[in-house]
């Protein structure tokens, strides 16, 4: 093996941070175990002006992955954002049998290409996209310790709709993010429904948030239908009410965990910190207070969003399937 192949095979230290479809190249950065543990987002936010990067042509990356004999073996956490997925990722990653990766930016690139193929390079076919995605998952499946499973938290752009709407309305940054993402979510939902139905300008903020919930949750419903027994639904509010259910969540990934290990993880700092910025304290009680304040101040918009959801469910089976998934019981080993 050459130097690149040896580096890729040895550990996840050589991390694929960026895929440039137009130059068909992948940029790598060096990350230590501590860097992975610290990072809430493995995208451009891990870079500083002094971070060295190395861009390699795709053909070299593909050859190195193949020669190194890397395997695609990983667990995945799918979500729509602001539903506790970062905390769950940190808790799972605290177990010695798991290696947690949070929101690799390259997965977002593939999601955008697949949802809007017009942005795909003209020289790429659908098979080209699948081959590149498979190679990336093989790279993300590498771990520092033998026997670990890489558990990747994907990026989202779910929970019960009322709780989701209240969560977004409870924070100015999340409201701004939702406004920015609204056009792409509307396009994706219309594509899933097979026709254009709504215009963003005609919807109130609460209705746009309900549409965002339907867009992402209907995608999860379709994925859950394809995955069958491999998929397990986690309700974050139920998890906070009974954090010991973390044992079943970890075991769902095939990781050998026991109750004593889970108690030690839950007694650690993660349950008392804001998972996206661990330097700040954040507890389940504080989260509940933020939600209740949003319900009190934004109750009208929440009700408008839920009424829109009811009307949409009368029209479209995909919306009813999303609601059914959200209402289904949680299950894991």
mmCIF file of C-alpha atoms in Angstrom:
data_model
loop_
_atom_site.group_PDB
_atom_site.id
_atom_site.type_symbol
_atom_site.label_atom_id
_atom_site.label_comp_id
_atom_site.label_asym_id
_atom_site.label_seq_id
_atom_site.Cartn_x
_atom_site.Cartn_y
_atom_site.Cartn_z
ATOM 1 C CA UNK A 1 0.000 0.000 0.000
ATOM 2 C CA UNK A 2 1.111 3.578 -0.592
ATOM 3 C CA UNK A 3 1.147 6.286 2.070
ATOM 4 C CA UNK A 4 -2.440 7.399 1.471
ATOM 5 C CA UNK A 5 -3.756 3.850 1.607
ATOM 6 C CA UNK A 6 -1.840 3.153 4.816
ATOM 7 C CA UNK A 7 -3.173 6.329 6.446
ATOM 8 C CA UNK A 8 -6.755 5.546 5.468
ATOM 9 C CA UNK A 9 -6.519 1.940 6.666
ATOM 10 C CA UNK A 10 -4.795 2.723 9.968
ATOM 11 C CA UNK A 11 -7.438 4.884 11.685
ATOM 12 C CA UNK A 12 -10.073 7.596 11.124
ATOM 13 C CA UNK A 13 -7.452 10.288 11.750
ATOM 14 C CA UNK A 14 -7.502 11.236 8.049
ATOM 15 C CA UNK A 15 -11.069 12.573 7.897
ATOM 16 C CA UNK A 16 -12.894 13.371 4.610
ATOM 17 C CA UNK A 17 -14.217 16.843 5.355
ATOM 18 C CA UNK A 18 -15.384 18.107 1.952
ATOM 19 C CA UNK A 19 -16.516 16.634 -1.361
ATOM 20 C CA UNK A 20 -16.266 19.013 -4.313
ATOM 21 C CA UNK A 21 -18.487 17.548 -7.059
ATOM 22 C CA UNK A 22 -17.268 19.995 -9.687
ATOM 23 C CA UNK A 23 -13.567 19.153 -9.329
ATOM 24 C CA UNK A 24 -14.448 15.574 -8.271
ATOM 25 C CA UNK A 25 -12.082 15.771 -5.328
ATOM 26 C CA UNK A 26 -12.168 15.106 -1.589
ATOM 27 C CA UNK A 27 -10.478 17.305 1.011
ATOM 28 C CA UNK A 28 -9.081 15.642 4.127
ATOM 29 C CA UNK A 29 -8.124 17.027 7.546
ATOM 30 C CA UNK A 30 -6.369 15.325 10.446
ATOM 31 C CA UNK A 31 -8.549 14.708 13.513
ATOM 32 C CA UNK A 32 -7.534 13.139 16.802
ATOM 33 C CA UNK A 33 -9.812 11.050 18.983
ATOM 34 C CA UNK A 34 -10.340 14.133 21.167
ATOM 35 C CA UNK A 35 -11.269 16.214 18.101
ATOM 36 C CA UNK A 36 -14.032 13.747 17.224
ATOM 37 C CA UNK A 37 -15.319 13.704 20.804
ATOM 38 C CA UNK A 38 -15.406 17.494 20.968
ATOM 39 C CA UNK A 39 -16.995 18.201 17.588
ATOM 40 C CA UNK A 40 -20.749 18.753 17.449
ATOM 41 C CA UNK A 41 -20.550 19.134 13.653
ATOM 42 C CA UNK A 42 -17.972 17.486 11.382
ATOM 43 C CA UNK A 43 -18.367 20.074 8.639
ATOM 44 C CA UNK A 44 -16.768 23.431 7.903
ATOM 45 C CA UNK A 45 -17.137 24.413 11.553
ATOM 46 C CA UNK A 46 -14.223 22.165 12.546
ATOM 47 C CA UNK A 47 -11.851 24.260 10.418
ATOM 48 C CA UNK A 48 -9.799 27.224 11.551
ATOM 49 C CA UNK A 49 -7.683 29.575 9.404
ATOM 50 C CA UNK A 50 -4.666 27.423 10.350
ATOM 51 C CA UNK A 51 -6.204 23.996 9.703
ATOM 52 C CA UNK A 52 -4.198 22.198 6.999
ATOM 53 C CA UNK A 53 -6.280 20.434 4.368
ATOM 54 C CA UNK A 54 -5.294 18.044 1.620
ATOM 55 C CA UNK A 55 -7.401 17.631 -1.539
ATOM 56 C CA UNK A 56 -7.182 14.361 -3.453
ATOM 57 C CA UNK A 57 -8.777 13.442 -6.789
ATOM 58 C CA UNK A 58 -11.704 11.081 -6.425
ATOM 59 C CA UNK A 59 -9.984 8.344 -8.425
ATOM 60 C CA UNK A 60 -7.120 8.291 -5.894
ATOM 61 C CA UNK A 61 -9.545 8.132 -2.965
ATOM 62 C CA UNK A 62 -11.555 5.309 -4.561
ATOM 63 C CA UNK A 63 -8.385 3.335 -5.292
ATOM 64 C CA UNK A 64 -7.118 3.832 -1.731
ATOM 65 C CA UNK A 65 -10.434 2.746 -0.182
ATOM 66 C CA UNK A 66 -10.512 -0.369 -2.357
ATOM 67 C CA UNK A 67 -6.874 -1.293 -1.754
ATOM 68 C CA UNK A 68 -7.207 -0.767 1.994
ATOM 69 C CA UNK A 69 -10.112 -3.221 2.078
ATOM 70 C CA UNK A 70 -12.335 -0.890 4.102
ATOM 71 C CA UNK A 71 -15.813 -2.176 4.959
ATOM 72 C CA UNK A 72 -19.107 -0.319 5.141
ATOM 73 C CA UNK A 73 -20.131 -1.108 8.730
ATOM 74 C CA UNK A 74 -21.840 1.637 10.685
ATOM 75 C CA UNK A 75 -24.987 2.659 12.514
ATOM 76 C CA UNK A 76 -26.926 5.796 11.602
ATOM 77 C CA UNK A 77 -28.997 8.340 13.519
ATOM 78 C CA UNK A 78 -31.547 10.188 11.353
ATOM 79 C CA UNK A 79 -33.476 13.183 12.661
ATOM 80 C CA UNK A 80 -34.784 16.599 11.651
ATOM 81 C CA UNK A 81 -32.860 18.747 14.103
ATOM 82 C CA UNK A 82 -33.628 20.223 17.525
ATOM 83 C CA UNK A 83 -34.954 16.890 18.808
ATOM 84 C CA UNK A 84 -32.104 15.724 21.062
ATOM 85 C CA UNK A 85 -30.080 13.814 18.458
ATOM 86 C CA UNK A 86 -26.776 15.460 19.418
ATOM 87 C CA UNK A 87 -27.241 14.478 23.060
ATOM 88 C CA UNK A 88 -28.092 10.905 22.072
ATOM 89 C CA UNK A 89 -25.006 10.796 19.854
ATOM 90 C CA UNK A 90 -22.786 11.959 22.707
ATOM 91 C CA UNK A 91 -24.307 9.446 25.128
ATOM 92 C CA UNK A 92 -23.920 6.569 22.663
ATOM 93 C CA UNK A 93 -20.360 7.675 21.904
ATOM 94 C CA UNK A 94 -19.517 7.560 25.603
ATOM 95 C CA UNK A 95 -19.828 3.763 25.476
ATOM 96 C CA UNK A 96 -16.514 2.034 24.702
ATOM 97 C CA UNK A 97 -18.146 -0.061 21.981
ATOM 98 C CA UNK A 98 -19.212 2.979 19.951
ATOM 99 C CA UNK A 99 -17.366 5.625 17.965
ATOM 100 C CA UNK A 100 -19.637 8.629 17.391
ATOM 101 C CA UNK A 101 -19.450 10.946 14.380
ATOM 102 C CA UNK A 102 -21.756 13.947 14.308
ATOM 103 C CA UNK A 103 -23.000 15.418 11.044
ATOM 104 C CA UNK A 104 -20.221 14.836 8.498
ATOM 105 C CA UNK A 105 -20.609 17.624 5.958
ATOM 106 C CA UNK A 106 -20.136 15.242 3.050
ATOM 107 C CA UNK A 107 -23.399 13.462 3.881
ATOM 108 C CA UNK A 108 -25.193 16.791 3.488
ATOM 109 C CA UNK A 109 -23.618 17.155 0.046
ATOM 110 C CA UNK A 110 -24.938 13.744 -1.005
ATOM 111 C CA UNK A 111 -28.396 14.542 0.393
ATOM 112 C CA UNK A 112 -28.516 17.731 -1.656
ATOM 113 C CA UNK A 113 -27.383 15.936 -4.819
ATOM 114 C CA UNK A 114 -29.970 13.191 -4.397
ATOM 115 C CA UNK A 115 -32.843 15.545 -3.587
ATOM 116 C CA UNK A 116 -31.970 18.003 -6.360
ATOM 117 C CA UNK A 117 -30.225 16.031 -9.159
ATOM 118 C CA UNK A 118 -29.997 19.157 -11.301
ATOM 119 C CA UNK A 119 -27.032 20.145 -9.134
ATOM 120 C CA UNK A 120 -25.181 16.917 -9.919
ATOM 121 C CA UNK A 121 -22.231 17.157 -12.323
ATOM 122 C CA UNK A 122 -23.282 16.257 -15.852
ATOM 123 C CA UNK A 123 -20.592 13.578 -16.012
ATOM 124 C CA UNK A 124 -22.002 11.709 -13.017
ATOM 125 C CA UNK A 125 -24.595 8.966 -13.278
ATOM 126 C CA UNK A 126 -26.763 7.666 -10.459
ATOM 127 C CA UNK A 127 -24.339 4.769 -10.086
ATOM 128 C CA UNK A 128 -21.456 7.237 -9.740
ATOM 129 C CA UNK A 129 -23.237 8.899 -6.825
ATOM 130 C CA UNK A 130 -23.911 5.539 -5.153
ATOM 131 C CA UNK A 131 -20.272 4.460 -5.530
ATOM 132 C CA UNK A 132 -19.004 7.694 -4.020
ATOM 133 C CA UNK A 133 -21.476 7.500 -1.144
ATOM 134 C CA UNK A 134 -20.487 3.900 -0.413
ATOM 135 C CA UNK A 135 -16.811 4.859 -0.314
ATOM 136 C CA UNK A 136 -17.543 7.713 2.076
ATOM 137 C CA UNK A 137 -19.500 5.403 4.387
ATOM 138 C CA UNK A 138 -16.538 3.022 4.365
ATOM 139 C CA UNK A 139 -14.286 5.888 5.429
ATOM 140 C CA UNK A 140 -16.752 6.948 8.132
ATOM 141 C CA UNK A 141 -16.898 3.311 9.367
ATOM 142 C CA UNK A 142 -13.278 3.365 10.519
ATOM 143 C CA UNK A 143 -12.708 3.474 14.302
ATOM 144 C CA UNK A 144 -9.752 4.073 16.580
ATOM 145 C CA UNK A 145 -10.285 0.858 18.556
ATOM 146 C CA UNK A 146 -10.941 -2.611 17.200
ATOM 147 C CA UNK A 147 -14.433 -3.920 17.856
ATOM 148 C CA UNK A 148 -16.034 -0.486 17.933
ATOM 149 C CA UNK A 149 -18.999 0.432 15.736
ATOM 150 C CA UNK A 150 -19.080 3.845 14.091
ATOM 151 C CA UNK A 151 -22.450 5.488 14.829
ATOM 152 C CA UNK A 152 -23.017 8.402 12.468
ATOM 153 C CA UNK A 153 -25.474 11.160 13.252
ATOM 154 C CA UNK A 154 -26.632 12.463 9.876
ATOM 155 C CA UNK A 155 -27.502 16.086 9.197
ATOM 156 C CA UNK A 156 -31.086 17.257 8.890
ATOM 157 C CA UNK A 157 -32.403 20.393 7.276
ATOM 158 C CA UNK A 158 -38.427 13.879 14.973
ATOM 159 C CA UNK A 159 -40.583 14.371 17.365
ATOM 160 C CA UNK A 160 -44.245 15.074 17.947
ATOM 161 C CA UNK A 161 -45.278 18.053 15.765
ATOM 162 C CA UNK A 162 -46.452 20.217 18.677
ATOM 163 C CA UNK A 163 -43.202 19.724 20.569
ATOM 164 C CA UNK A 164 -41.159 20.321 17.405
ATOM 165 C CA UNK A 165 -42.967 23.572 16.536
ATOM 166 C CA UNK A 166 -42.645 24.814 20.134
ATOM 167 C CA UNK A 167 -38.935 23.939 20.153
ATOM 168 C CA UNK A 168 -38.239 25.976 17.007
ATOM 169 C CA UNK A 169 -40.356 28.910 18.174
ATOM 170 C CA UNK A 170 -38.482 28.863 21.483
ATOM 171 C CA UNK A 171 -35.167 29.973 19.983
ATOM 172 C CA UNK A 172 -34.365 32.901 17.672
ATOM 173 C CA UNK A 173 -31.511 31.033 15.951
ATOM 174 C CA UNK A 174 -33.648 27.985 15.199
ATOM 175 C CA UNK A 175 -36.421 30.221 13.845
ATOM 176 C CA UNK A 176 -33.970 31.901 11.480
ATOM 177 C CA UNK A 177 -32.584 28.533 10.388
ATOM 178 C CA UNK A 178 -36.107 27.261 9.699
ATOM 179 C CA UNK A 179 -36.826 30.340 7.569
ATOM 180 C CA UNK A 180 -33.688 29.734 5.491
ATOM 181 C CA UNK A 181 -34.515 26.051 4.969
ATOM 182 C CA UNK A 182 -38.218 26.597 4.167
ATOM 183 C CA UNK A 183 -37.876 26.854 0.336
ATOM 184 C CA UNK A 184 -35.876 23.628 -0.003
ATOM 185 C CA UNK A 185 -38.215 21.785 2.340
ATOM 186 C CA UNK A 186 -41.219 22.919 0.332
ATOM 187 C CA UNK A 187 -39.599 21.684 -2.890
ATOM 188 C CA UNK A 188 -38.749 18.332 -1.343
ATOM 189 C CA UNK A 189 -42.232 17.827 0.064
ATOM 190 C CA UNK A 190 -43.866 18.749 -3.249
ATOM 191 C CA UNK A 191 -41.580 16.260 -5.000
ATOM 192 C CA UNK A 192 -42.649 13.573 -2.537
ATOM 193 C CA UNK A 193 -46.334 14.418 -3.020
ATOM 194 C CA UNK A 194 -46.018 14.531 -6.788
ATOM 195 C CA UNK A 195 -47.353 18.052 -7.285
ATOM 196 C CA UNK A 196 -47.103 21.636 -6.052
ATOM 197 C CA UNK A 197 -49.704 22.407 -3.397
ATOM 198 C CA UNK A 198 -48.608 25.309 -1.197
ATOM 199 C CA UNK A 199 -46.591 28.503 -1.524
ATOM 200 C CA UNK A 200 -44.333 29.532 1.326
ATOM 201 C CA UNK A 201 -45.583 33.114 1.180
ATOM 202 C CA UNK A 202 -49.148 32.016 1.948
ATOM 203 C CA UNK A 203 -48.170 30.160 5.121
ATOM 204 C CA UNK A 204 -47.731 31.583 8.596
ATOM 205 C CA UNK A 205 -44.602 30.785 10.591
ATOM 206 C CA UNK A 206 -46.372 28.033 12.526
ATOM 207 C CA UNK A 207 -47.699 26.524 9.297
ATOM 208 C CA UNK A 208 -44.231 26.591 7.709
ATOM 209 C CA UNK A 209 -42.850 24.765 10.737
ATOM 210 C CA UNK A 210 -45.595 22.149 10.470
ATOM 211 C CA UNK A 211 -44.690 21.749 6.790
ATOM 212 C CA UNK A 212 -41.019 21.340 7.802
ATOM 213 C CA UNK A 213 -42.012 18.612 10.249
ATOM 214 C CA UNK A 214 -44.042 16.806 7.571
ATOM 215 C CA UNK A 215 -41.237 17.094 5.009
ATOM 216 C CA UNK A 216 -38.654 15.497 7.266
ATOM 217 C CA UNK A 217 -40.944 13.047 9.048
ATOM 218 C CA UNK A 218 -42.408 11.713 5.807
ATOM 219 C CA UNK A 219 -38.864 11.066 4.622
ATOM 220 C CA UNK A 220 -38.156 9.146 7.817
ATOM 221 C CA UNK A 221 -41.399 7.207 7.379
ATOM 222 C CA UNK A 222 -40.313 6.102 3.906
ATOM 223 C CA UNK A 223 -36.856 5.141 5.195
ATOM 224 C CA UNK A 224 -38.324 3.231 8.138
ATOM 225 C CA UNK A 225 -40.548 1.289 5.761
ATOM 226 C CA UNK A 226 -37.522 0.260 3.714
ATOM 227 C CA UNK A 227 -35.323 -0.542 6.718
ATOM 228 C CA UNK A 228 -37.840 -2.755 8.520
ATOM 229 C CA UNK A 229 -36.434 -4.271 11.734
ATOM 230 C CA UNK A 230 -33.128 -2.454 11.276
ATOM 231 C CA UNK A 231 -34.807 0.852 12.210
ATOM 232 C CA UNK A 232 -35.828 1.815 15.733
ATOM 233 C CA UNK A 233 -37.779 4.958 16.573
ATOM 234 C CA UNK A 234 -36.717 6.998 19.592
ATOM 235 C CA UNK A 235 -39.032 9.606 21.123
ATOM 236 C CA UNK A 236 -36.811 12.164 22.855
ATOM 237 C CA UNK A 237 -39.427 13.231 25.389
ATOM 238 C CA UNK A 238 -39.929 9.588 26.357
ATOM 239 C CA UNK A 239 -36.165 9.181 26.618
ATOM 240 C CA UNK A 240 -35.875 12.158 28.976
ATOM 241 C CA UNK A 241 -38.652 10.673 31.111
ATOM 242 C CA UNK A 242 -36.748 7.365 31.276
ATOM 243 C CA UNK A 243 -33.061 7.855 30.402
ATOM 244 C CA UNK A 244 -32.311 4.228 31.296
ATOM 245 C CA UNK A 245 -33.808 3.369 27.879
ATOM 246 C CA UNK A 246 -30.364 4.352 26.554
ATOM 247 C CA UNK A 247 -29.407 0.716 27.186
ATOM 248 C CA UNK A 248 -31.886 -0.509 24.580
ATOM 249 C CA UNK A 249 -30.853 2.216 22.135
ATOM 250 C CA UNK A 250 -27.183 1.227 22.333
ATOM 251 C CA UNK A 251 -28.036 -2.464 22.044
ATOM 252 C CA UNK A 252 -30.105 -1.759 18.942
ATOM 253 C CA UNK A 253 -26.811 -1.078 17.146
ATOM 254 C CA UNK A 254 -25.542 -4.516 18.132
ATOM 255 C CA UNK A 255 -23.209 -3.062 20.772
ATOM 256 C CA UNK A 256 -22.761 -5.211 23.886
ATOM 257 C CA UNK A 257 -23.808 -2.861 26.686
ATOM 258 C CA UNK A 258 -24.964 -3.431 30.257
ATOM 259 C CA UNK A 259 -26.978 -1.453 32.784
ATOM 260 C CA UNK A 260 -23.951 -0.482 34.891
ATOM 261 C CA UNK A 261 -22.211 1.084 31.882
ATOM 262 C CA UNK A 262 -25.338 3.045 30.988
ATOM 263 C CA UNK A 263 -25.762 4.310 34.559
ATOM 264 C CA UNK A 264 -22.183 5.576 34.493
ATOM 265 C CA UNK A 265 -22.789 7.353 31.173
ATOM 266 C CA UNK A 266 -25.991 8.977 32.436
ATOM 267 C CA UNK A 267 -24.252 10.076 35.642
ATOM 268 C CA UNK A 268 -21.598 11.794 33.537
ATOM 269 C CA UNK A 269 -21.668 15.426 32.400
ATOM 270 C CA UNK A 270 -23.544 15.046 29.095
ATOM 271 C CA UNK A 271 -27.045 15.000 30.598
ATOM 272 C CA UNK A 272 -26.348 18.359 32.278
ATOM 273 C CA UNK A 273 -24.734 20.221 29.376
ATOM 274 C CA UNK A 274 -25.957 21.740 26.114
ATOM 275 C CA UNK A 275 -24.873 19.021 23.696
ATOM 276 C CA UNK A 276 -24.052 21.346 20.782
ATOM 277 C CA UNK A 277 -21.963 23.606 23.048
ATOM 278 C CA UNK A 278 -20.967 21.563 26.121
ATOM 279 C CA UNK A 279 -19.457 24.585 27.842
ATOM 280 C CA UNK A 280 -23.034 25.658 28.665
ATOM 281 C CA UNK A 281 -25.260 24.029 31.258
ATOM 282 C CA UNK A 282 -28.573 22.672 29.955
ATOM 283 C CA UNK A 283 -30.852 20.243 31.758
ATOM 284 C CA UNK A 284 -34.169 18.544 30.928
ATOM 285 C CA UNK A 285 -35.852 20.964 33.342
ATOM 286 C CA UNK A 286 -34.449 23.986 31.496
ATOM 287 C CA UNK A 287 -35.557 22.501 28.168
ATOM 288 C CA UNK A 288 -39.072 22.042 29.537
ATOM 289 C CA UNK A 289 -39.115 25.640 30.729
ATOM 290 C CA UNK A 290 -38.081 26.917 27.278
ATOM 291 C CA UNK A 291 -40.820 24.833 25.621
ATOM 292 C CA UNK A 292 -43.485 25.992 28.039
ATOM 293 C CA UNK A 293 -42.495 29.622 27.502
ATOM 294 C CA UNK A 294 -42.785 29.164 23.736
ATOM 295 C CA UNK A 295 -46.214 27.548 24.158
ATOM 296 C CA UNK A 296 -47.350 30.484 26.250
ATOM 297 C CA UNK A 297 -45.984 33.180 23.946
ATOM 298 C CA UNK A 298 -46.521 31.476 20.576
ATOM 299 C CA UNK A 299 -49.608 29.373 21.265
ATOM 300 C CA UNK A 300 -51.514 30.919 18.367
ATOM 301 C CA UNK A 301 -48.843 29.950 15.817
ATOM 302 C CA UNK A 302 -48.555 26.456 17.274
ATOM 303 C CA UNK A 303 -52.312 25.980 16.903
ATOM 304 C CA UNK A 304 -52.194 27.292 13.321
ATOM 305 C CA UNK A 305 -49.446 24.820 12.493
ATOM 306 C CA UNK A 306 -51.346 21.878 13.974
ATOM 307 C CA UNK A 307 -54.535 22.904 12.128
ATOM 308 C CA UNK A 308 -52.573 23.031 8.857
ATOM 309 C CA UNK A 309 -51.236 19.558 9.616
ATOM 310 C CA UNK A 310 -54.762 18.212 10.116
ATOM 311 C CA UNK A 311 -55.884 19.645 6.772
ATOM 312 C CA UNK A 312 -52.828 18.260 4.967
ATOM 313 C CA UNK A 313 -53.449 14.813 6.484
ATOM 314 C CA UNK A 314 -56.955 14.787 5.034
ATOM 315 C CA UNK A 315 -55.471 15.252 1.554
ATOM 316 C CA UNK A 316 -52.288 13.176 1.476
ATOM 317 C CA UNK A 317 -51.387 9.652 2.542
ATOM 318 C CA UNK A 318 -47.734 10.664 2.996
ATOM 319 C CA UNK A 319 -48.743 13.117 5.718
ATOM 320 C CA UNK A 320 -50.851 10.475 7.446
ATOM 321 C CA UNK A 321 -47.899 8.075 7.329
ATOM 322 C CA UNK A 322 -45.658 10.693 8.942
ATOM 323 C CA UNK A 323 -48.162 11.212 11.750
ATOM 324 C CA UNK A 324 -48.527 7.441 12.183
ATOM 325 C CA UNK A 325 -44.759 7.031 12.536
ATOM 326 C CA UNK A 326 -44.623 9.764 15.170
ATOM 327 C CA UNK A 327 -47.396 8.014 17.082
ATOM 328 C CA UNK A 328 -45.906 4.521 16.809
ATOM 329 C CA UNK A 329 -44.419 2.930 19.915
ATOM 330 C CA UNK A 330 -40.699 3.071 20.502
ATOM 331 C CA UNK A 331 -38.944 -0.277 20.430
ATOM 332 C CA UNK A 332 -35.423 -1.508 20.849
ATOM 333 C CA UNK A 333 -33.833 -4.596 22.448
#
